[in-house]
Tab-separated table of C-alpha atoms in Angstrom:
chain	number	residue	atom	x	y	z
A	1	UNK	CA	-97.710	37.187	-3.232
A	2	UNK	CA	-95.154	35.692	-5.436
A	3	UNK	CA	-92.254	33.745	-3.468
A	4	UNK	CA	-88.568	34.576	-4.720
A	5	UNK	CA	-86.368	32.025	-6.844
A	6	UNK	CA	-84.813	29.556	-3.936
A	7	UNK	CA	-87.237	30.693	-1.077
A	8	UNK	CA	-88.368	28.627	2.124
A	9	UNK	CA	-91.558	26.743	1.485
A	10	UNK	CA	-94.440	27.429	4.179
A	11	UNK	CA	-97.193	26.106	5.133
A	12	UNK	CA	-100.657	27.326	5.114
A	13	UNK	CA	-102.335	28.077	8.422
A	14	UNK	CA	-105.458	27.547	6.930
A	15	UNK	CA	-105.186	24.014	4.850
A	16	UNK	CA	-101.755	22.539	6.444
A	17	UNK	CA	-100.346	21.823	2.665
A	18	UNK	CA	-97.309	23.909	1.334
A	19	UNK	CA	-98.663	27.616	0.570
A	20	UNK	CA	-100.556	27.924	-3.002
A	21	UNK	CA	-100.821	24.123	-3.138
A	22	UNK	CA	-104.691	24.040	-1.568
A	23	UNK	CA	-105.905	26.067	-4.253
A	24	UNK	CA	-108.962	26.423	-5.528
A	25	UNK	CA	-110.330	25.090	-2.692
A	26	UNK	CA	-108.691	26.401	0.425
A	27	UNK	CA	-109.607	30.655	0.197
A	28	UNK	CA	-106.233	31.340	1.885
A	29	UNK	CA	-104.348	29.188	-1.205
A	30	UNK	CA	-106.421	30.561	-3.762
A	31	UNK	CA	-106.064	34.286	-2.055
A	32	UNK	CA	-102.206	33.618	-3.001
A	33	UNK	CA	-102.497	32.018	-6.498
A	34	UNK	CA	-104.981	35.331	-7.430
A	35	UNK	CA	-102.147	37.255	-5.854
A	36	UNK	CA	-99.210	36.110	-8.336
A	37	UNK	CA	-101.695	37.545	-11.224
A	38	UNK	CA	-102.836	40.683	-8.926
A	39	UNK	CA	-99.492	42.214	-8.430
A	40	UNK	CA	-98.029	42.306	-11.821
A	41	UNK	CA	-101.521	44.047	-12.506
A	42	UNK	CA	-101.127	47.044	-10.217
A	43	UNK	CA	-97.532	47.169	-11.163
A	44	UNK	CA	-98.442	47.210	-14.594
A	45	UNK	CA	-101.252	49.152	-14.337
A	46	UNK	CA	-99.306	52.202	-12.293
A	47	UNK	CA	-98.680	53.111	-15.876
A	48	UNK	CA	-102.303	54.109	-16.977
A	49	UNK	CA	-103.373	56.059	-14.193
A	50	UNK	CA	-105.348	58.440	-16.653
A	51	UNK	CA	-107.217	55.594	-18.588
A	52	UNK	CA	-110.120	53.358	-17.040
A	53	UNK	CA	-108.948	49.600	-16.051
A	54	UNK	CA	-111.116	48.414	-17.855
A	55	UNK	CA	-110.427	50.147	-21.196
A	56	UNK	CA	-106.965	49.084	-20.535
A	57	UNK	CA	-108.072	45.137	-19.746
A	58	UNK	CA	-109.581	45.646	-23.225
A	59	UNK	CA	-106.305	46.851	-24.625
A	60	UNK	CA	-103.971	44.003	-23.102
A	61	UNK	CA	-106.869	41.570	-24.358
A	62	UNK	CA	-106.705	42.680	-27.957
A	63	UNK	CA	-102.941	42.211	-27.995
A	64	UNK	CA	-102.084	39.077	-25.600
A	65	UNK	CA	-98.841	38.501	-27.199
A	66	UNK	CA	-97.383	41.912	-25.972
A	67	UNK	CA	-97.936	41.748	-22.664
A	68	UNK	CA	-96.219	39.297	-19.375
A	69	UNK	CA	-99.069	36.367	-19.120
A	70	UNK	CA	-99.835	37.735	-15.768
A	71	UNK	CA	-101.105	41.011	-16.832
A	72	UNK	CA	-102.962	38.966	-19.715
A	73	UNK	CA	-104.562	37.250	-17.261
A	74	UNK	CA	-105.574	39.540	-14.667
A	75	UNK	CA	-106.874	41.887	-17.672
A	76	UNK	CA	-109.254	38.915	-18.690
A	77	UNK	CA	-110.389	38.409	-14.739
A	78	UNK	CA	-112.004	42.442	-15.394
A	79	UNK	CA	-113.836	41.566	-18.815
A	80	UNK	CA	-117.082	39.734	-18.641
A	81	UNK	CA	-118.038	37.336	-20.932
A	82	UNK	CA	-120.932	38.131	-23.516
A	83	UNK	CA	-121.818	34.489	-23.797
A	84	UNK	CA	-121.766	33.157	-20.343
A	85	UNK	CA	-121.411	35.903	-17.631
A	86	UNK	CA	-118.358	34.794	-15.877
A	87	UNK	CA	-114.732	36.250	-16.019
A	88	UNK	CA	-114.034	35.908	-19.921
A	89	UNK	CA	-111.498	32.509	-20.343
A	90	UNK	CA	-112.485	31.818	-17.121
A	91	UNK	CA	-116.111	30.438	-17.732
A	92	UNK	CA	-117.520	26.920	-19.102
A	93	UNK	CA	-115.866	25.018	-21.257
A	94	UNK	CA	-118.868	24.781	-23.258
A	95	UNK	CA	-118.248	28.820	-23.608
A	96	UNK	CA	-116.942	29.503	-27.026
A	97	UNK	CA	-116.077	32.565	-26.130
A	98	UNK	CA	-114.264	31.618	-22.496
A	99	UNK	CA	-112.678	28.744	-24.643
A	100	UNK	CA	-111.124	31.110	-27.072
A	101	UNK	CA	-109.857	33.761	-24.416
A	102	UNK	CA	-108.243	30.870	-22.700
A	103	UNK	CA	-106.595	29.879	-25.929
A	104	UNK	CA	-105.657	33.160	-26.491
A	105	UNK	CA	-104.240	33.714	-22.891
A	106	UNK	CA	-100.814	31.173	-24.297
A	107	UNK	CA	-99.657	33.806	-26.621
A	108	UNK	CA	-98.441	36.273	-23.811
A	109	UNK	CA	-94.566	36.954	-22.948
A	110	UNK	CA	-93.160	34.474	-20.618
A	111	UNK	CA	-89.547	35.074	-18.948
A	112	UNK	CA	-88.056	32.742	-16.680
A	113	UNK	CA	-86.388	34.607	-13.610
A	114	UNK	CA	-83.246	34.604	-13.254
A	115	UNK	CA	-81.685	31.288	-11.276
A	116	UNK	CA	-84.829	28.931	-12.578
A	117	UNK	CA	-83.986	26.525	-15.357
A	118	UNK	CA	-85.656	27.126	-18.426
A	119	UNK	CA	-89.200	26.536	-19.182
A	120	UNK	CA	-89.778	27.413	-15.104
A	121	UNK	CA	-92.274	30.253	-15.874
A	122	UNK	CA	-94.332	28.405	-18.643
A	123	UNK	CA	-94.557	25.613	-16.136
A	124	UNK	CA	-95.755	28.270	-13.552
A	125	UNK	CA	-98.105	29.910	-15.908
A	126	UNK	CA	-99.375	26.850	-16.692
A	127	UNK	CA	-100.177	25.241	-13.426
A	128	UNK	CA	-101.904	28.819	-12.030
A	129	UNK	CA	-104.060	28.782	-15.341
A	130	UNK	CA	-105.274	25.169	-14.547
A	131	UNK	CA	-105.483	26.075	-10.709
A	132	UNK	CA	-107.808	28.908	-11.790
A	133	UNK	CA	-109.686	27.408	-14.320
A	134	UNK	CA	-109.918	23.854	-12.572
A	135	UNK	CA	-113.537	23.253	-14.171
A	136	UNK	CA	-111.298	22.658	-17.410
A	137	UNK	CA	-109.111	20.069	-16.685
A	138	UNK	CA	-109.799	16.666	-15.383
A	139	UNK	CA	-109.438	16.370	-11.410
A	140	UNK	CA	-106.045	14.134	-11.410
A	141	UNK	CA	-104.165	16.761	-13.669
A	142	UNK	CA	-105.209	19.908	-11.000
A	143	UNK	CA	-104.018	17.848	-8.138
A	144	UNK	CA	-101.115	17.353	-9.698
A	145	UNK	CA	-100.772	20.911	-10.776
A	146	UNK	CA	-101.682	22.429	-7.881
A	147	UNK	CA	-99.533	20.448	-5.268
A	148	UNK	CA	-96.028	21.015	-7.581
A	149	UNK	CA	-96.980	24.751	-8.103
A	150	UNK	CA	-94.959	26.022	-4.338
A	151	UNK	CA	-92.348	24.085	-5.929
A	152	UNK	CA	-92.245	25.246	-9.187
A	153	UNK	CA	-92.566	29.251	-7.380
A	154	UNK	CA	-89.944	28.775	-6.383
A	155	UNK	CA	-87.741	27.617	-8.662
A	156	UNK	CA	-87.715	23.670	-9.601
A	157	UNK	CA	-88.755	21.605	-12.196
A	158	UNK	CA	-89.518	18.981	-12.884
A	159	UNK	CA	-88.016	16.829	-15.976
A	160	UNK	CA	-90.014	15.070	-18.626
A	161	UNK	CA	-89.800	11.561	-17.484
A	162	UNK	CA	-90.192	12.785	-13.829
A	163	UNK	CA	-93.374	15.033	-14.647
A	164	UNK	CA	-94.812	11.585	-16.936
A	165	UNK	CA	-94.061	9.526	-13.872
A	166	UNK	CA	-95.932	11.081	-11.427
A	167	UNK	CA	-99.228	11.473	-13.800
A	168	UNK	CA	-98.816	8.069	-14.439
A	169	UNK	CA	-99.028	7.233	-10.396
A	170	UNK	CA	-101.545	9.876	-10.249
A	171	UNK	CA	-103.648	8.115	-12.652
A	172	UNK	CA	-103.919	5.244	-10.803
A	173	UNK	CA	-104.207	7.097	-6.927
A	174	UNK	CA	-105.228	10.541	-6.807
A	175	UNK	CA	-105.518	10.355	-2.752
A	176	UNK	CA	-104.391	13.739	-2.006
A	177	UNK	CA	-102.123	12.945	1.192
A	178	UNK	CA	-100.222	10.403	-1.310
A	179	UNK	CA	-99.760	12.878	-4.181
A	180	UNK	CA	-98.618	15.928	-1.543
A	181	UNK	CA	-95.975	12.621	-0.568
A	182	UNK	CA	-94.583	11.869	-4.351
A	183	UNK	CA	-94.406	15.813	-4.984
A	184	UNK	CA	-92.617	16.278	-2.147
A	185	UNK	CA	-90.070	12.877	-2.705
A	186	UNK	CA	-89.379	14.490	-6.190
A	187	UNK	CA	-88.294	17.506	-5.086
A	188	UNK	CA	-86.156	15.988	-2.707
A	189	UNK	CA	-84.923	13.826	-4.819
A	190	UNK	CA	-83.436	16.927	-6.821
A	191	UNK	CA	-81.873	18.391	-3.507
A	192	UNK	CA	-82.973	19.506	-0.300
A	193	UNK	CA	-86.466	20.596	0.469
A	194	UNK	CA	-86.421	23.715	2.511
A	195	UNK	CA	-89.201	24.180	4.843
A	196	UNK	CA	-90.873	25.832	7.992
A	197	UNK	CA	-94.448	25.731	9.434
A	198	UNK	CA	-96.256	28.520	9.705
């Protein structure tokens, strides 16, 4: 499930970091992540109760660029790729095919909520792609994106110089205790850090 604009950060009972932020490898974290593409899909999909899901994954496919990212995406997760067998855009990146569904995936609507600054939901969208597609991206860059996505749920991000900042730390330690540290310390840095323990 999605948190609201503003809400309490919480920790996971199964990985101890922030919830969403131990994706892909803690199954609770990932169970979440899956969950902010999931929901939009049932909402959306309430509307084509007469029409197969995956005839309408097919439809939202064909036409990426009408439809919120996270129905985009869930409606790739039910297409299987000719090429290599795995969720189309979600495969290799040596899959053509996964490669240009992934591609394709950026032209989908993205509106920030209201209370976020601008640019929150392509941040977002961003960092849950990369979380779910981690086999894409080098292994700095998904720590990073993975530990600032509970922030960026709910609400902050980051600027320019601060998001260049912490990749450049990042590039030079990529323990994951430290990085969980500096991700916190910038979002405290903006204001006060709301959180409770499970």
């Amino acid at each position: 499930m999605r948190p609201a604009v503003g809400a309490v950060l919480v920790r996971c009972d199964e990985c101890g970091g922030w919830e969403h932020a131990g994706a892909p490898g803690c199954r609770r974290c990932a169970e979440l992540v899956d969950g902010i593409v999931e929901d939009e899909w049932r909402r959306f999909l309430a509307d084509w109760r007469d029409v197969p899901e995956t005839e309408v994954a097919e439809l939202v496919a064909a036409e990426p660029d009408r439809h919120d990212w996270r129905v985009v995406d869930a409606a790739l997760d039910r297409i299987t790729c000719d090429r290599c067998g795995d969720r189309l855009g979600r495969g290799p990146v040596d899959c053509a095919a996964c490669e240009l569904a992934h591609g394709l995936r950026y032209a989908a609507i993205e509106t920030d909520r209201p209370g976020v600054p601008p640019g929150n939901e392509h941040a977002v969208r961003v960092n849950v792609s990369v979380v779910r597609r981690p086999q894409a991206t080098s292994a700095p860059e998904v720590l990073v994106r993975r530990l600032l996505l509970p922030a960026l749920l709910v609400g902050f991000l980051p600027t320019t110089a601060e998001a260049q900042r912490l990749k450049a730390v990042v590039n030079e330690d990529t323990d994951p205790g430290r990085v969980a540290e500096l991700v916190d310390e910038l979002v405290r840095s903006r204001g006060p850090l709301a959180t409770r323990s499970p």
